[in-house]
Amino acid sequence: MAVSHSREPGFSIGIEEEFWLVDRESRDLATDPAADFLKDCKAELGDQVSSEFMRCQVETGTKVCNSAAEARDQLTHMRSTVADIAARYDMALLAASTHPFAQWDSQKHTEGERYSTIARDLRTVVDRLLICGMHVHVGIEDDDLRIELMAQASYFLPHLLALTTSSPFWRGRDTGLQTFRLSVFDNLPRTGLPEVFGSWAEYRRHVDMLIQAGVIEDGTKLWWDLRPSDRWPTLEMRIADVCTDLEDAICVASITRCLMRMLYRLRRNNQRWRIYSNMLVRENRWRACRYGSDAGDKTGLIDFGRAEIVPYADLLEEIIELIRPDAEHFGCVAEVEHARTIIARGTSARRQREIYTDAVEKGASPRDALLAVADHLIAHTVPGEKSAV
């Protein structure tokens, strides 16, 4: 039963990050890590660490956090702990949504009923799922309010994606995109932008129909860019690439949290953010994949009110001002304004390209240039550790 909207939601946050496990010598993916690796991780982190679909992946998740500082402490501890344990098995931790040169057809999926069912149902489509992401949960206790805010928040999904791009390479080739991850992920069913529903009951009727038909077991098989969590009373933002730098992850999580509260404030004042068609938001989604937050004559996202392309940096300033009361409320103004730093020095995707290009220009082979990219990613995954492998 829904609770009254008169009480402000908790807007707690939780952050899930997916990482690559790589061989320390080759920097290629660790195709079959020792079983004791995950056992050791669980001994240190408990349920905050888990396997992912591919054996070469590992996922971490914070506990419920009420501040950016709390989330930062937990992410720092988890990244450092998993990296230290990986080193015992001659592996390193790498944060990027695609590996610079790994081959998907050389990987093995994790054993277990859930993963085996996915592999059987989706076949080669899921075999190619050599991608990592970051998910941000925002606590909104009221069922109907979650559905209402989901529809409005979809507008901002491309803006969040543009701040996190970290997957420009695929199988050793520059894709020309800032994030190639969604091009892979969108081949799965039930992905992309969420549908618009009028109520929690309407949402559940649609989900329950798929369950009754035997298509899915539960709502966790809805892999939308933004979805109501099937496990917790949260809205889960899933469009983001995993951030190589931890401070970028805290920034995007903070902006996501503030956007949700901003939309709630509008509702409290009998206003709402306009819901635009998925056709329009999907166009910005593609532009975020292609151009990210980079500046240029053809880059930027569409401002639907003006019906024109606007430089991303300008749109970001508008968002920062829009959510400033919420950032002040949560005490995360510095974390939100870190987005300007991301724009100035570039996301992980831009820096990966710069490292690759610089290495080639200095005489490195394409393979060695990709190794330099991998070394950079490994060195910047764990806060405070900037030395190459």
Tab-separated table of N, CA and C in Angstrom, residues 234-388:
chain	number	residue	atom	x	y	z
A	234	THR	N	13.603	1.566	-4.032
A	234	THR	CA	14.491	2.546	-4.669
A	234	THR	C	14.185	2.667	-6.153
A	235	LEU	N	14.568	3.812	-6.706
A	235	LEU	CA	14.709	3.943	-8.153
A	235	LEU	C	16.170	3.679	-8.470
A	236	GLU	N	16.418	2.848	-9.460
A	236	GLU	CA	17.775	2.405	-9.784
A	236	GLU	C	18.183	2.957	-11.140
A	237	MET	N	19.147	3.883	-11.128
A	237	MET	CA	19.686	4.451	-12.358
A	237	MET	C	20.767	3.515	-12.881
A	238	ARG	N	20.580	2.998	-14.100
A	238	ARG	CA	21.452	1.951	-14.633
A	238	ARG	C	22.128	2.333	-15.952
A	239	ILE	N	21.926	3.552	-16.425
A	239	ILE	CA	22.446	3.911	-17.748
A	239	ILE	C	23.946	4.187	-17.726
A	240	ALA	N	24.523	4.437	-16.563
A	240	ALA	CA	25.900	4.919	-16.474
A	240	ALA	C	26.931	3.849	-16.778
A	241	ASP	N	28.000	4.258	-17.461
A	241	ASP	CA	29.217	3.455	-17.513
A	241	ASP	C	29.829	3.438	-16.111
A	242	VAL	N	30.641	2.420	-15.829
A	242	VAL	CA	31.372	2.439	-14.563
A	242	VAL	C	32.487	3.476	-14.701
A	243	CYS	N	32.684	4.270	-13.668
A	243	CYS	CA	33.675	5.345	-13.714
A	243	CYS	C	35.044	4.818	-13.303
A	244	THR	N	36.059	5.148	-14.079
A	244	THR	CA	37.412	4.745	-13.706
A	244	THR	C	37.822	5.437	-12.412
A	245	ASP	N	37.589	6.742	-12.308
A	245	ASP	CA	37.929	7.505	-11.111
A	245	ASP	C	36.763	7.511	-10.130
A	246	LEU	N	37.045	7.177	-8.901
A	246	LEU	CA	36.011	7.056	-7.878
A	246	LEU	C	35.281	8.377	-7.659
A	247	GLU	N	35.980	9.498	-7.707
A	247	GLU	CA	35.318	10.783	-7.473
A	247	GLU	C	34.270	11.078	-8.540
A	248	ASP	N	34.487	10.580	-9.755
A	248	ASP	CA	33.480	10.747	-10.809
A	248	ASP	C	32.213	9.975	-10.450
A	249	ALA	N	32.392	8.785	-9.886
A	249	ALA	CA	31.238	7.976	-9.485
A	249	ALA	C	30.445	8.679	-8.390
A	250	ILE	N	31.137	9.258	-7.403
A	250	ILE	CA	30.461	9.969	-6.322
A	250	ILE	C	29.722	11.183	-6.877
A	251	CYS	N	30.318	11.856	-7.828
A	251	CYS	CA	29.689	13.012	-8.464
A	251	CYS	C	28.376	12.619	-9.129
A	252	VAL	N	28.404	11.593	-9.952
A	252	VAL	CA	27.210	11.189	-10.692
A	252	VAL	C	26.134	10.663	-9.748
A	253	ALA	N	26.535	9.940	-8.724
A	253	ALA	CA	25.562	9.462	-7.740
A	253	ALA	C	24.911	10.641	-7.019
A	254	SER	N	25.698	11.655	-6.695
A	254	SER	CA	25.169	12.830	-6.006
A	254	SER	C	24.205	13.603	-6.902
A	255	ILE	N	24.555	13.757	-8.163
A	255	ILE	CA	23.664	14.452	-9.092
A	255	ILE	C	22.363	13.677	-9.247
A	256	THR	N	22.462	12.361	-9.356
A	256	THR	CA	21.260	11.529	-9.486
A	256	THR	C	20.350	11.723	-8.278
A	257	ARG	N	20.919	11.675	-7.103
A	257	ARG	CA	20.143	11.864	-5.874
A	257	ARG	C	19.479	13.234	-5.853
A	258	CYS	N	20.234	14.265	-6.218
A	258	CYS	CA	19.692	15.629	-6.197
A	258	CYS	C	18.599	15.824	-7.248
A	259	LEU	N	18.757	15.210	-8.399
A	259	LEU	CA	17.718	15.308	-9.430
A	259	LEU	C	16.403	14.720	-8.935
A	260	MET	N	16.473	13.594	-8.245
A	260	MET	CA	15.255	12.980	-7.731
A	260	MET	C	14.576	13.892	-6.715
A	261	ARG	N	15.361	14.512	-5.851
A	261	ARG	CA	14.750	15.412	-4.868
A	261	ARG	C	14.210	16.661	-5.536
A	262	MET	N	14.903	17.165	-6.563
A	262	MET	CA	14.403	18.330	-7.298
A	262	MET	C	13.039	18.034	-7.902
A	263	LEU	N	12.882	16.858	-8.491
A	263	LEU	CA	11.594	16.481	-9.074
A	263	LEU	C	10.531	16.349	-7.993
A	264	TYR	N	10.930	15.850	-6.828
A	264	TYR	CA	9.986	15.763	-5.716
A	264	TYR	C	9.571	17.157	-5.260
A	265	ARG	N	10.517	18.095	-5.209
A	265	ARG	CA	10.188	19.468	-4.811
A	265	ARG	C	9.168	20.084	-5.761
A	266	LEU	N	9.356	19.833	-7.066
A	266	LEU	CA	8.386	20.342	-8.025
A	266	LEU	C	6.999	19.796	-7.715
A	267	ARG	N	6.931	18.500	-7.452
A	267	ARG	CA	5.636	17.877	-7.176
A	267	ARG	C	5.001	18.463	-5.918
A	268	ARG	N	5.839	18.681	-4.919
A	268	ARG	CA	5.357	19.244	-3.653
A	268	ARG	C	4.757	20.628	-3.861
A	269	ASN	N	5.242	21.339	-4.890
A	269	ASN	CA	4.743	22.670	-5.218
A	269	ASN	C	3.720	22.639	-6.353
A	270	ASN	N	3.115	21.460	-6.548
A	270	ASN	CA	2.080	21.283	-7.588
A	270	ASN	C	2.607	21.578	-8.988
A	271	GLN	N	3.877	21.205	-9.235
A	271	GLN	CA	4.489	21.324	-10.551
A	271	GLN	C	5.050	19.965	-10.935
A	272	ARG	N	5.546	19.880	-12.154
A	272	ARG	CA	6.195	18.633	-12.563
A	272	ARG	C	7.087	18.913	-13.756
A	273	TRP	N	8.088	18.054	-13.934
A	273	TRP	CA	8.954	18.129	-15.107
A	273	TRP	C	8.199	17.524	-16.287
A	274	ARG	N	8.294	18.168	-17.418
A	274	ARG	CA	7.572	17.665	-18.581
A	274	ARG	C	8.095	16.292	-18.993
A	275	ILE	N	7.185	15.397	-19.322
A	275	ILE	CA	7.562	14.064	-19.798
A	275	ILE	C	7.638	14.107	-21.322
A	276	TYR	N	8.830	13.910	-21.843
A	276	TYR	CA	9.035	13.919	-23.287
A	276	TYR	C	8.965	12.493	-23.822
A	277	SER	N	8.653	12.379	-25.082
A	277	SER	CA	8.526	11.058	-25.694
A	277	SER	C	9.873	10.348	-25.690
A	278	ASN	N	9.807	9.032	-25.640
A	278	ASN	CA	11.042	8.250	-25.709
A	278	ASN	C	11.777	8.494	-27.024
A	279	MET	N	11.053	8.832	-28.079
A	279	MET	CA	11.699	9.119	-29.360
A	279	MET	C	12.708	10.262	-29.203
A	280	LEU	N	12.314	11.311	-28.482
A	280	LEU	CA	13.199	12.453	-28.300
A	280	LEU	C	14.330	12.132	-27.324
A	281	VAL	N	13.997	11.533	-26.199
A	281	VAL	CA	15.036	11.215	-25.215
A	281	VAL	C	16.020	10.212	-25.803
A	282	ARG	N	15.516	9.289	-26.619
A	282	ARG	CA	16.386	8.299	-27.249
A	282	ARG	C	17.408	8.970	-28.162
A	283	GLU	N	17.037	10.085	-28.791
A	283	GLU	CA	17.979	10.811	-29.645
A	283	GLU	C	19.135	11.358	-28.810
A	284	ASN	N	18.807	11.912	-27.641
A	284	ASN	CA	19.868	12.394	-26.756
A	284	ASN	C	20.686	11.243	-26.183
A	285	ARG	N	20.036	10.131	-25.962
A	285	ARG	CA	20.751	8.941	-25.487
A	285	ARG	C	21.829	8.543	-26.489
A	286	TRP	N	21.483	8.535	-27.763
A	286	TRP	CA	22.457	8.208	-28.804
A	286	TRP	C	23.570	9.251	-28.839
A	287	ARG	N	23.200	10.532	-28.726
A	287	ARG	CA	24.205	11.589	-28.787
A	287	ARG	C	25.168	11.483	-27.603
A	288	ALA	N	24.659	11.073	-26.449
A	288	ALA	CA	25.542	10.872	-25.303
A	288	ALA	C	26.506	9.720	-25.560
A	289	CYS	N	26.016	8.652	-26.203
A	289	CYS	CA	26.893	7.530	-26.562
A	289	CYS	C	27.967	7.982	-27.556
A	290	ARG	N	27.570	8.753	-28.533
A	290	ARG	CA	28.476	9.142	-29.609
A	290	ARG	C	29.474	10.212	-29.180
A	291	TYR	N	28.976	11.274	-28.525
A	291	TYR	CA	29.816	12.431	-28.236
A	291	TYR	C	30.142	12.612	-26.757
A	292	GLY	N	29.379	11.978	-25.870
A	292	GLY	CA	29.613	12.157	-24.452
A	292	GLY	C	29.488	13.609	-24.045
A	293	SER	N	30.436	14.064	-23.238
A	293	SER	CA	30.427	15.458	-22.772
A	293	SER	C	31.411	16.330	-23.535
A	294	ASP	N	31.991	15.795	-24.610
A	294	ASP	CA	32.994	16.542	-25.359
A	294	ASP	C	32.399	17.773	-26.030
A	295	ALA	N	33.239	18.766	-26.237
A	295	ALA	CA	32.829	19.999	-26.911
A	295	ALA	C	33.195	19.918	-28.379
A	296	GLY	N	32.387	20.550	-29.219
A	296	GLY	CA	32.647	20.559	-30.657
A	296	GLY	C	31.455	21.102	-31.405
A	297	ASP	N	31.650	21.350	-32.695
A	297	ASP	CA	30.586	21.955	-33.499
A	297	ASP	C	29.340	21.085	-33.578
A	298	LYS	N	29.513	19.772	-33.603
A	298	LYS	CA	28.375	18.878	-33.791
A	298	LYS	C	27.977	18.147	-32.515
A	299	THR	N	28.654	18.448	-31.412
A	299	THR	CA	28.379	17.721	-30.177
A	299	THR	C	27.305	18.426	-29.366
A	300	GLY	N	27.046	17.905	-28.186
A	300	GLY	CA	26.014	18.474	-27.341
A	300	GLY	C	24.739	17.657	-27.401
A	301	LEU	N	23.794	18.005	-26.554
A	301	LEU	CA	22.500	17.342	-26.516
A	301	LEU	C	21.412	18.308	-26.953
A	302	ILE	N	20.267	17.765	-27.295
A	302	ILE	CA	19.151	18.593	-27.743
A	302	ILE	C	18.429	19.168	-26.536
A	303	ASP	N	18.243	20.476	-26.550
A	303	ASP	CA	17.360	21.125	-25.592
A	303	ASP	C	15.971	21.126	-26.224
A	304	PHE	N	15.079	20.301	-25.684
A	304	PHE	CA	13.775	20.120	-26.313
A	304	PHE	C	12.927	21.387	-26.245
A	305	GLY	N	13.136	22.213	-25.232
A	305	GLY	CA	12.380	23.459	-25.148
A	305	GLY	C	12.760	24.428	-26.257
A	306	ARG	N	14.061	24.432	-26.605
A	306	ARG	CA	14.546	25.332	-27.664
A	306	ARG	C	14.585	24.668	-29.030
A	307	ALA	N	14.454	23.351	-29.041
A	307	ALA	CA	14.526	22.580	-30.286
A	307	ALA	C	15.850	22.825	-31.010
A	308	GLU	N	16.949	22.810	-30.235
A	308	GLU	CA	18.270	22.994	-30.830
A	308	GLU	C	19.309	22.277	-29.989
A	309	ILE	N	20.447	21.979	-30.620
A	309	ILE	CA	21.542	21.331	-29.918
A	309	ILE	C	22.291	22.375	-29.100
A	310	VAL	N	22.514	22.051	-27.834
A	310	VAL	CA	23.184	22.963	-26.903
A	310	VAL	C	24.445	22.276	-26.383
A	311	PRO	N	25.579	22.974	-26.311
A	311	PRO	CA	26.796	22.360	-25.774
A	311	PRO	C	26.540	21.725	-24.412
A	312	TYR	N	27.133	20.558	-24.197
A	312	TYR	CA	26.872	19.836	-22.956
A	312	TYR	C	27.267	20.653	-21.735
A	313	ALA	N	28.365	21.388	-21.817
A	313	ALA	CA	28.820	22.174	-20.667
A	313	ALA	C	27.763	23.181	-20.245
A	314	ASP	N	27.055	23.762	-21.209
A	314	ASP	CA	25.995	24.719	-20.885
A	314	ASP	C	24.824	24.022	-20.201
A	315	LEU	N	24.465	22.849	-20.698
A	315	LEU	CA	23.372	22.096	-20.086
A	315	LEU	C	23.737	21.683	-18.659
A	316	LEU	N	24.999	21.323	-18.466
A	316	LEU	CA	25.445	20.927	-17.137
A	316	LEU	C	25.304	22.082	-16.150
A	317	GLU	N	25.667	23.288	-16.580
A	317	GLU	CA	25.533	24.446	-15.688
A	317	GLU	C	24.073	24.660	-15.306
A	318	GLU	N	23.165	24.446	-16.245
A	318	GLU	CA	21.748	24.580	-15.938
A	318	GLU	C	21.312	23.552	-14.895
A	319	ILE	N	21.811	22.325	-15.041
A	319	ILE	CA	21.455	21.270	-14.082
A	319	ILE	C	22.013	21.592	-12.705
A	320	ILE	N	23.258	22.052	-12.650
A	320	ILE	CA	23.879	22.380	-11.357
A	320	ILE	C	23.064	23.443	-10.629
A	321	GLU	N	22.629	24.453	-11.361
A	321	GLU	CA	21.822	25.499	-10.733
A	321	GLU	C	20.448	24.977	-10.338
A	322	LEU	N	19.901	24.118	-11.155
A	322	LEU	CA	18.573	23.557	-10.896
A	322	LEU	C	18.546	22.753	-9.597
A	323	ILE	N	19.617	22.025	-9.328
A	323	ILE	CA	19.640	21.136	-8.160
A	323	ILE	C	20.458	21.708	-7.004
A	324	ARG	N	20.888	22.971	-7.120
A	324	ARG	CA	21.698	23.544	-6.038
A	324	ARG	C	20.999	23.480	-4.678
A	325	PRO	N	19.686	23.794	-4.577
A	325	PRO	CA	19.044	23.679	-3.254
A	325	PRO	C	19.122	22.261	-2.687
A	326	ASP	N	19.094	21.278	-3.560
A	326	ASP	CA	19.134	19.887	-3.113
A	326	ASP	C	20.555	19.483	-2.729
A	327	ALA	N	21.544	19.981	-3.492
A	327	ALA	CA	22.936	19.709	-3.139
A	327	ALA	C	23.269	20.338	-1.792
A	328	GLU	N	22.738	21.543	-1.521
A	328	GLU	CA	22.956	22.188	-0.225
A	328	GLU	C	22.254	21.404	0.877
A	329	HIS	N	21.063	20.893	0.571
A	329	HIS	CA	20.303	20.111	1.541
A	329	HIS	C	21.072	18.854	1.943
A	330	PHE	N	21.688	18.184	0.966
A	330	PHE	CA	22.409	16.939	1.240
A	330	PHE	C	23.872	17.169	1.597
A	331	GLY	N	24.335	18.408	1.534
A	331	GLY	CA	25.734	18.690	1.839
A	331	GLY	C	26.698	18.134	0.811
A	332	CYS	N	26.304	18.144	-0.474
A	332	CYS	CA	27.170	17.565	-1.515
A	332	CYS	C	27.406	18.534	-2.669
A	333	VAL	N	27.477	19.829	-2.358
A	333	VAL	CA	27.717	20.822	-3.408
A	333	VAL	C	29.049	20.554	-4.109
A	334	ALA	N	30.099	20.265	-3.345
A	334	ALA	CA	31.420	20.017	-3.950
A	334	ALA	C	31.384	18.794	-4.851
A	335	GLU	N	30.673	17.767	-4.402
A	335	GLU	CA	30.589	16.543	-5.217
A	335	GLU	C	29.845	16.810	-6.514
A	336	VAL	N	28.779	17.571	-6.460
A	336	VAL	CA	28.028	17.914	-7.676
A	336	VAL	C	28.878	18.766	-8.609
A	337	GLU	N	29.567	19.749	-8.051
A	337	GLU	CA	30.363	20.655	-8.881
A	337	GLU	C	31.619	19.996	-9.435
A	338	HIS	N	31.959	18.815	-8.941
A	338	HIS	CA	33.064	18.037	-9.532
A	338	HIS	C	32.774	17.727	-10.999
A	339	ALA	N	31.512	17.793	-11.400
A	339	ALA	CA	31.165	17.561	-12.806
A	339	ALA	C	31.903	18.526	-13.726
A	340	ARG	N	32.177	19.723	-13.241
A	340	ARG	CA	32.940	20.680	-14.058
A	340	ARG	C	34.363	20.180	-14.291
A	341	THR	N	34.925	19.504	-13.302
A	341	THR	CA	36.256	18.912	-13.457
A	341	THR	C	36.224	17.805	-14.511
A	342	ILE	N	35.168	17.002	-14.487
A	342	ILE	CA	35.039	15.942	-15.488
A	342	ILE	C	35.012	16.553	-16.883
A	343	ILE	N	34.265	17.626	-17.054
A	343	ILE	CA	34.184	18.291	-18.363
A	343	ILE	C	35.544	18.825	-18.776
A	344	ALA	N	36.259	19.447	-17.836
A	344	ALA	CA	37.531	20.098	-18.164
A	344	ALA	C	38.607	19.093	-18.552
A	345	ARG	N	38.746	17.976	-17.817
A	345	ARG	CA	39.821	17.028	-18.109
A	345	ARG	C	39.340	15.817	-18.894
A	346	GLY	N	38.037	15.704	-19.059
A	346	GLY	CA	37.492	14.624	-19.883
A	346	GLY	C	37.128	13.405	-19.066
A	347	THR	N	36.182	12.654	-19.575
A	347	THR	CA	35.820	11.384	-18.952
A	347	THR	C	36.909	10.352	-19.225
A	348	SER	N	36.732	9.178	-18.682
A	348	SER	CA	37.684	8.094	-18.913
A	348	SER	C	37.843	7.808	-20.401
A	349	ALA	N	36.757	7.887	-21.155
A	349	ALA	CA	36.822	7.589	-22.584
A	349	ALA	C	37.792	8.525	-23.304
A	350	ARG	N	37.690	9.820	-23.005
A	350	ARG	CA	38.589	10.773	-23.664
A	350	ARG	C	40.041	10.513	-23.282
A	351	ARG	N	40.260	10.251	-22.006
A	351	ARG	CA	41.643	10.025	-21.556
A	351	ARG	C	42.214	8.734	-22.133
A	352	GLN	N	41.384	7.704	-22.291
A	352	GLN	CA	41.866	6.477	-22.917
A	352	GLN	C	42.329	6.751	-24.348
A	353	ARG	N	41.546	7.537	-25.078
A	353	ARG	CA	41.936	7.865	-26.455
A	353	ARG	C	43.221	8.683	-26.487
A	354	GLU	N	43.340	9.629	-25.568
A	354	GLU	CA	44.542	10.457	-25.526
A	354	GLU	C	45.782	9.616	-25.253
A	355	ILE	N	45.671	8.678	-24.336
A	355	ILE	CA	46.814	7.802	-24.011
A	355	ILE	C	47.171	6.934	-25.204
A	356	TYR	N	46.154	6.378	-25.855
A	356	TYR	CA	46.398	5.535	-27.035
A	356	TYR	C	47.080	6.341	-28.143
A	357	THR	N	46.533	7.507	-28.452
A	357	THR	CA	47.077	8.332	-29.537
A	357	THR	C	48.496	8.774	-29.236
A	358	ASP	N	48.733	9.191	-27.991
A	358	ASP	CA	50.073	9.633	-27.602
A	358	ASP	C	51.082	8.497	-27.730
A	359	ALA	N	50.695	7.289	-27.337
A	359	ALA	CA	51.609	6.152	-27.427
A	359	ALA	C	51.945	5.822	-28.876
A	360	VAL	N	50.943	5.838	-29.743
A	360	VAL	CA	51.171	5.550	-31.165
A	360	VAL	C	52.071	6.617	-31.780
A	361	GLU	N	51.810	7.877	-31.445
A	361	GLU	CA	52.623	8.965	-32.002
A	361	GLU	C	54.078	8.877	-31.555
A	362	LYS	N	54.310	8.220	-30.415
A	362	LYS	CA	55.683	8.052	-29.921
A	362	LYS	C	56.320	6.760	-30.433
A	363	GLY	N	55.619	6.056	-31.312
A	363	GLY	CA	56.199	4.878	-31.951
A	363	GLY	C	55.703	3.543	-31.449
A	364	ALA	N	54.767	3.521	-30.519
A	364	ALA	CA	54.261	2.251	-30.002
A	364	ALA	C	53.392	1.564	-31.041
A	365	SER	N	53.388	0.244	-31.015
A	365	SER	CA	52.476	-0.510	-31.873
A	365	SER	C	51.061	-0.359	-31.332
A	366	PRO	N	50.050	-0.624	-32.159
A	366	PRO	CA	48.672	-0.556	-31.654
A	366	PRO	C	48.464	-1.423	-30.417
A	367	ARG	N	49.057	-2.617	-30.382
A	367	ARG	CA	48.913	-3.499	-29.221
A	367	ARG	C	49.538	-2.878	-27.978
A	368	ASP	N	50.742	-2.334	-28.116
A	368	ASP	CA	51.396	-1.720	-26.968
A	368	ASP	C	50.650	-0.470	-26.503
A	369	ALA	N	50.059	0.247	-27.440
A	369	ALA	CA	49.272	1.429	-27.072
A	369	ALA	C	48.045	1.018	-26.264
A	370	LEU	N	47.422	-0.091	-26.622
A	370	LEU	CA	46.279	-0.602	-25.861
A	370	LEU	C	46.707	-1.075	-24.476
A	371	LEU	N	47.898	-1.648	-24.389
A	371	LEU	CA	48.432	-2.033	-23.077
A	371	LEU	C	48.642	-0.803	-22.197
A	372	ALA	N	49.063	0.298	-22.814
A	372	ALA	CA	49.235	1.539	-22.065
A	372	ALA	C	47.893	2.034	-21.529
A	373	VAL	N	46.849	1.877	-22.340
A	373	VAL	CA	45.503	2.244	-21.891
A	373	VAL	C	45.100	1.388	-20.698
A	374	ALA	N	45.313	0.076	-20.801
A	374	ALA	CA	44.968	-0.827	-19.706
A	374	ALA	C	45.743	-0.472	-18.436
A	375	ASP	N	47.024	-0.159	-18.572
A	375	ASP	CA	47.825	0.216	-17.412
A	375	ASP	C	47.261	1.467	-16.740
A	376	HIS	N	46.858	2.421	-17.551
A	376	HIS	CA	46.261	3.653	-17.007
A	376	HIS	C	44.988	3.342	-16.226
A	377	LEU	N	44.139	2.504	-16.789
A	377	LEU	CA	42.877	2.170	-16.135
A	377	LEU	C	43.105	1.451	-14.817
A	378	ILE	N	44.046	0.510	-14.803
A	378	ILE	CA	44.363	-0.215	-13.569
A	378	ILE	C	44.887	0.753	-12.508
A	379	ALA	N	45.780	1.639	-12.931
A	379	ALA	CA	46.417	2.556	-11.980
A	379	ALA	C	45.435	3.538	-11.369
A	380	HIS	N	44.348	3.857	-12.077
A	380	HIS	CA	43.395	4.857	-11.593
A	380	HIS	C	42.130	4.248	-11.001
A	381	THR	N	42.055	2.938	-10.949
A	381	THR	CA	40.855	2.282	-10.412
A	381	THR	C	40.810	2.373	-8.891
A	382	VAL	N	41.953	2.203	-8.253
A	382	VAL	CA	42.013	2.222	-6.787
A	382	VAL	C	42.514	3.586	-6.322
A	383	PRO	N	41.713	4.305	-5.547
A	383	PRO	CA	42.133	5.647	-5.086
A	383	PRO	C	43.475	5.614	-4.371
A	384	GLY	N	44.341	6.562	-4.746
A	384	GLY	CA	45.633	6.653	-4.081
A	384	GLY	C	46.726	5.814	-4.696
A	385	GLU	N	46.342	4.964	-5.678
A	385	GLU	CA	47.344	4.124	-6.342
A	385	GLU	C	47.414	4.517	-7.804
A	386	LYS	N	48.433	5.282	-8.177
A	386	LYS	CA	48.561	5.806	-9.524
A	386	LYS	C	49.745	5.215	-10.282
A	387	SER	N	50.375	4.216	-9.744
A	387	SER	CA	51.506	3.595	-10.452
A	387	SER	C	51.010	2.527	-11.380
A	388	ALA	N	51.650	2.392	-12.509
A	388	ALA	CA	51.257	1.385	-13.490
A	388	ALA	C	51.628	-0.008	-12.986
